[in-house]
Tab-separated table of C-alpha atoms and ligand atoms in Angstrom:
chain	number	residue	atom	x	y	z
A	24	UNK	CA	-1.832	18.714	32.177
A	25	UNK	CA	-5.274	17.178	32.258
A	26	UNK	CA	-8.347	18.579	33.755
A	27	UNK	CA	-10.323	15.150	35.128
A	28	UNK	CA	-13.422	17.865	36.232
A	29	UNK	CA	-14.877	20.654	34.565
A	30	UNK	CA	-17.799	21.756	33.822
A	31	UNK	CA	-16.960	23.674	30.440
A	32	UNK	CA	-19.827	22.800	27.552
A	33	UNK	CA	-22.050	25.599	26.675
A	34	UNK	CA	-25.809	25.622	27.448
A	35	UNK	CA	-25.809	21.934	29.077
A	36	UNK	CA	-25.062	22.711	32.983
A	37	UNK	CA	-24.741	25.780	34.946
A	38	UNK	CA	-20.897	25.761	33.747
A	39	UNK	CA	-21.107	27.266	30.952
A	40	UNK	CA	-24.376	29.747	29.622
A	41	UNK	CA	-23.070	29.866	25.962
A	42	UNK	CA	-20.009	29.339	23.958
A	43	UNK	CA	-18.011	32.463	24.618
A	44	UNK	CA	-18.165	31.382	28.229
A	45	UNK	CA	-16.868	27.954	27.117
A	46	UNK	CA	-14.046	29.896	25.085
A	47	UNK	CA	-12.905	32.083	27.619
A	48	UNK	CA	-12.276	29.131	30.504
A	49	UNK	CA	-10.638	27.308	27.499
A	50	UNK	CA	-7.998	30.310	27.213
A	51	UNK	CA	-7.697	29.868	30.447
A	52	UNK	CA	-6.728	26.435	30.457
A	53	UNK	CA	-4.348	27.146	27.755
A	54	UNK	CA	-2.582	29.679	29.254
A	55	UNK	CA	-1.915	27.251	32.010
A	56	UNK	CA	-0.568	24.301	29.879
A	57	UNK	CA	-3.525	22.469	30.050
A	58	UNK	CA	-3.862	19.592	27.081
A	59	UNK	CA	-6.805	17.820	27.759
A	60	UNK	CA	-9.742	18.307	29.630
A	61	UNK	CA	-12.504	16.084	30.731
A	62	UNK	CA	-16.301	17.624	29.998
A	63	UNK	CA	-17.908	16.916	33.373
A	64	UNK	CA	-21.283	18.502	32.934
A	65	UNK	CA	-23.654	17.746	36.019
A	66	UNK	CA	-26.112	14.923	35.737
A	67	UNK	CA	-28.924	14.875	38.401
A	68	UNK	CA	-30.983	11.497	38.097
A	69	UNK	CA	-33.782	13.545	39.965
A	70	UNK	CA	-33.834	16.151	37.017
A	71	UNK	CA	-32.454	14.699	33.865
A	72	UNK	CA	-33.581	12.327	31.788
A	73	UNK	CA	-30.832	10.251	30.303
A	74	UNK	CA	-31.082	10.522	26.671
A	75	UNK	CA	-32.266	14.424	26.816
A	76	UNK	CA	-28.840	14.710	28.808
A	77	UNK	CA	-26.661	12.990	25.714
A	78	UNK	CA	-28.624	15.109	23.001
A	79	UNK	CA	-27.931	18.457	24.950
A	80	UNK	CA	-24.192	16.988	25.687
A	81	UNK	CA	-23.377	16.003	21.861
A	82	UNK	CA	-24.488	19.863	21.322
A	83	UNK	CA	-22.446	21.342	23.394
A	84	UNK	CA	-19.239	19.198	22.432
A	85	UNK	CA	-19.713	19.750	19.300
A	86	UNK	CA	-20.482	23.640	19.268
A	87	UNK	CA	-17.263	24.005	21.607
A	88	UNK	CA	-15.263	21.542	19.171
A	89	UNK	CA	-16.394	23.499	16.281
A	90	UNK	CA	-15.031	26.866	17.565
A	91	UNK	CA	-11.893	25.690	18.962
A	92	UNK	CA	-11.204	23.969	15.266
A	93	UNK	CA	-11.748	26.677	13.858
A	94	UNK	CA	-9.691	28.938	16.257
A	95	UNK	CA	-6.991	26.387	15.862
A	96	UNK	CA	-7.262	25.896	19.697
A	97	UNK	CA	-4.937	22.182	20.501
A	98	UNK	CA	-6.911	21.185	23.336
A	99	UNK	CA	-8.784	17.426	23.425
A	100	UNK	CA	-12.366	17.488	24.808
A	101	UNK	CA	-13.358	14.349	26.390
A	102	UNK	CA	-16.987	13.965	26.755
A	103	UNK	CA	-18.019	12.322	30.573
A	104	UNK	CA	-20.261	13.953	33.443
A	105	UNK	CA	-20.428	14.342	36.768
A	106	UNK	CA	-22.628	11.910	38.086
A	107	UNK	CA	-24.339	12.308	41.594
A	108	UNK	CA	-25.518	9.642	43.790
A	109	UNK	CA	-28.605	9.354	44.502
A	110	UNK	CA	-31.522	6.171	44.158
A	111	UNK	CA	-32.615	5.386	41.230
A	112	UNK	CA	-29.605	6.395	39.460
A	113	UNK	CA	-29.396	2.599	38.115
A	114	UNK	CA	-32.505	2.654	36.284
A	115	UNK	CA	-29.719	4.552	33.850
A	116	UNK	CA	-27.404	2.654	31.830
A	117	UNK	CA	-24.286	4.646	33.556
A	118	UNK	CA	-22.065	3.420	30.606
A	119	UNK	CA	-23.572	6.272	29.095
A	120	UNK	CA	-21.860	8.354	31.273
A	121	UNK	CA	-18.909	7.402	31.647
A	122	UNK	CA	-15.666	9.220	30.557
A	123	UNK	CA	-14.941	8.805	26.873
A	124	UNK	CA	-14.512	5.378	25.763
A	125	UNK	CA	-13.416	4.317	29.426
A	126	UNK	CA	-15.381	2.410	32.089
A	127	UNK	CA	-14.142	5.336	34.356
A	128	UNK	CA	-17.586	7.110	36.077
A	129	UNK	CA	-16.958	10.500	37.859
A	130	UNK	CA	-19.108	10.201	40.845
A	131	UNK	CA	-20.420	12.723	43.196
A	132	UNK	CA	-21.242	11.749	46.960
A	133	UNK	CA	-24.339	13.818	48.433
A	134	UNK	CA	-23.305	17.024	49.816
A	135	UNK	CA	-25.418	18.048	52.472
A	136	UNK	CA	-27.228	14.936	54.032
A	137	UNK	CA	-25.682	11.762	55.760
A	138	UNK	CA	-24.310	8.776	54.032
A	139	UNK	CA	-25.919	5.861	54.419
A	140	UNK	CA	-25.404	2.257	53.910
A	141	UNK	CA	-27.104	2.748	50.800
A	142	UNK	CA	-24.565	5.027	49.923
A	143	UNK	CA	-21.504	2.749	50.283
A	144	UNK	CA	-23.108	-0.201	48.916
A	145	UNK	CA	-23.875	1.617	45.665
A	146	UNK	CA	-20.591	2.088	44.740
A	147	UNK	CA	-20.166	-1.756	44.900
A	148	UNK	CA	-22.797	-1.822	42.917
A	149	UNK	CA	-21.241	0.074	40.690
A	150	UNK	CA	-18.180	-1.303	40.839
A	151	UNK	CA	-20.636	-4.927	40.016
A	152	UNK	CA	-21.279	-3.390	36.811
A	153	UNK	CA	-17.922	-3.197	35.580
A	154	UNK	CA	-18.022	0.629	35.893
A	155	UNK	CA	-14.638	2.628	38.309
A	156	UNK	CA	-16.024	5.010	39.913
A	157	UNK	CA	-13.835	8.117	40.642
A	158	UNK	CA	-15.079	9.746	43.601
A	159	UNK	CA	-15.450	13.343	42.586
A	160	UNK	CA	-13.735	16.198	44.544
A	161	UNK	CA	-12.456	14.645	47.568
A	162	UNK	CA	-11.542	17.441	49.857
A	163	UNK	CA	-15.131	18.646	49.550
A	164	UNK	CA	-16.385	15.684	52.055
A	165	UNK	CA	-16.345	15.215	55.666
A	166	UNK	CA	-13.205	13.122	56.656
A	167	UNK	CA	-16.126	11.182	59.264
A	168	UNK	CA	-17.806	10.128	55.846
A	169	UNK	CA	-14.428	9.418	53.771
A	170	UNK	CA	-13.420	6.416	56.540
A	171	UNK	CA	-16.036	4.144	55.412
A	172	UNK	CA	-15.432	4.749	52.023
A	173	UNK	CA	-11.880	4.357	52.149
A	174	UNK	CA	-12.153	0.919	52.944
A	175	UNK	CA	-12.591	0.182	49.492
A	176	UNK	CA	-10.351	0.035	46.186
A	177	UNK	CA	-11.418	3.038	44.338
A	178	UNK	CA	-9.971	6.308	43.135
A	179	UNK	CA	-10.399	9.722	43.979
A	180	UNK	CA	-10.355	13.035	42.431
A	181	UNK	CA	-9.377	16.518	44.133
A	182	UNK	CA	-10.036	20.194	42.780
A	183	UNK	CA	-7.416	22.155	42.642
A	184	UNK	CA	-8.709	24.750	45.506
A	185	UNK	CA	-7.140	21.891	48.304
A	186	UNK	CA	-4.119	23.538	47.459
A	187	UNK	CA	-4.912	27.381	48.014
A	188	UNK	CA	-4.685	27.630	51.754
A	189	UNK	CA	-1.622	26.206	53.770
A	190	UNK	CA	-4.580	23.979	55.817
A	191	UNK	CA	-6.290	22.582	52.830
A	192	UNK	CA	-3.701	22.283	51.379
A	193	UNK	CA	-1.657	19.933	54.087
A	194	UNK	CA	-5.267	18.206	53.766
A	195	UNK	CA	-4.387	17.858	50.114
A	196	UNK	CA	-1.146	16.212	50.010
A	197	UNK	CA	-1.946	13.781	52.992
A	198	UNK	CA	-4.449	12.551	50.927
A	199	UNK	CA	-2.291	12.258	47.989
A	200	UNK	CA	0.232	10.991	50.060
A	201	UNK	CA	-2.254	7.968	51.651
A	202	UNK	CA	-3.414	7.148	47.843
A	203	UNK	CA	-7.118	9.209	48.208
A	204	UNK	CA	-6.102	11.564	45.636
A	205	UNK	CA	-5.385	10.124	42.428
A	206	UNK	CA	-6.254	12.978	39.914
A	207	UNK	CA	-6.227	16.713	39.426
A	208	UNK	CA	-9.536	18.479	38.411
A	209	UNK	CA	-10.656	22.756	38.088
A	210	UNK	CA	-14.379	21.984	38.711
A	211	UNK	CA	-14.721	24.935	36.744
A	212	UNK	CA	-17.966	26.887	36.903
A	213	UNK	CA	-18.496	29.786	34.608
A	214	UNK	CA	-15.300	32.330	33.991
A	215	UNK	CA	-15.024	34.636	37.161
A	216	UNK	CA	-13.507	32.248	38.765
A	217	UNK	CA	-9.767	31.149	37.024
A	218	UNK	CA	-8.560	27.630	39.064
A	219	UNK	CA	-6.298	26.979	35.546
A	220	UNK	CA	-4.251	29.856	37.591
A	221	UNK	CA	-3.860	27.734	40.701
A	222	UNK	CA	-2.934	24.456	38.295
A	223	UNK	CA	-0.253	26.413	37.248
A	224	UNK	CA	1.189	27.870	40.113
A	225	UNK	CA	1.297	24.330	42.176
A	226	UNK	CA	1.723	22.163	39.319
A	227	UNK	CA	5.307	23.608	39.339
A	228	UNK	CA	5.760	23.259	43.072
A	229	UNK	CA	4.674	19.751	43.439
A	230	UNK	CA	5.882	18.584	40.458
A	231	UNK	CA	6.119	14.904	41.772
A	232	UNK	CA	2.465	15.434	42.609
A	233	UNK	CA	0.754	16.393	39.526
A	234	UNK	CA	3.169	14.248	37.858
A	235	UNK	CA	1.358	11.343	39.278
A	236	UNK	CA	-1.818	12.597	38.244
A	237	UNK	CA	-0.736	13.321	34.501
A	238	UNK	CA	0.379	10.008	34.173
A	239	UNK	CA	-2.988	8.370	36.211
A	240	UNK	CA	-5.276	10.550	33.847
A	241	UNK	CA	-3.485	8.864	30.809
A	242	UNK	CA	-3.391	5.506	32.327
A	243	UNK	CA	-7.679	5.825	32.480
A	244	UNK	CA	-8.329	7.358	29.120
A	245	UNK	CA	-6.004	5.164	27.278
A	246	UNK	CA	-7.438	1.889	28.977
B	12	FE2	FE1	-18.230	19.686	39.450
């Protein structure tokens, strides 16, 4: 399995607050067959500056790669963020930020305020740069909000918690089913919380399902 969303690096976000944190949400992930998972630490254009972000990044890749080396851990990092929308954000060179190698950008949609048209026509600017933008967590949005944007040819990410309850879950797979949910992610945060359970347990009921996104989360990384 691959985990598109996670937020799993020590000392760079609010994921993680050092690397036995980090460890212990990578057991997780093992336990649950997970192979590779994508480092989406949060980047806030408001709050980060760019290159400060990549320096604290490369440390906490390489801290986590370190240990799980030497713990003989076989699970792939891939370095990436979570990027969230907001102006300015193109003053950035978002190639920076994008997952691995790819021209892939996880992409967060504001939370608690209305989208604008600002909003929607900064994903085609986005999408002008040569940069995919994977909206991040689908079934965290209002579906009012989600019409607009589904006008356009993008792809879509959902967390793993659409499929806890029978509602958000029937949410889940209509998505899936109408091509707005493209890959899997934890959106892990810190290790009270285990989602790598829920992967498990649904990954083997819907096997057709997170089949798909397997083979979508190869078909990005190895572009
Ligand atoms: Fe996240």
């Amino acid at each position: 399995m691959v985990d598109l969303h996670a937020h799993i690096l020590p000392n760079v976000d609010h994921g993680s607050n050092g690397i036995n944190t980090s460890l212990q949400q990578i057991r997780m992930a093992e336990k649950a067959g997970v192979k590779k998972i994508v480092a989406t630490p949060h980047f806030y254009n408001n709050k980060d500056n760019l290159s400060e972000f990549l320096d604290r990044r490369d440390a906490g890749y390489n801290a986590l790669k370190n240990t799980l080396t030497a713990k003989n851990i076989n699970i792939e990092i891939i370095k990436a963020a979570e990027v969230n929308l907001q102006v300015d954000l193109f003053k950035n060179d978002l190639r920076k930020l994008c997952i691995g190698d790819t021209n892939y950008l996880l992409l967060e949609m504001p939370m608690n305020v209305n989208w604008t048209f600002w909003h929607y026509d900064a994903i085609d600017e986005i999408i002008a740069l040569g940069i995919n933008p994977i909206i991040a967590h689908i079934n965290r949005y209002s579906s009012y909000f989600l019409q607009r944007l589904f006008k356009k040819d993008i792809l879509y990410q959902i967390n793993i918690e659409a499929f806890l309850t029978f509602s958000s879950r029937r949410k889940a797979l209509s998505l899936y089913k109408n091509g707005y949910a493209h890959f899997i992610g934890s959106d892990i945060h810190g290790k009270d919380n285990n989602p790598y359970e829920i992967m498990a347990k649904y990954k083997t009921k819907y096997s057709k399902v997170f089949n798909d996104f397997e083979l979508n989360s190869y078909s990005i990384l190895n572009s």
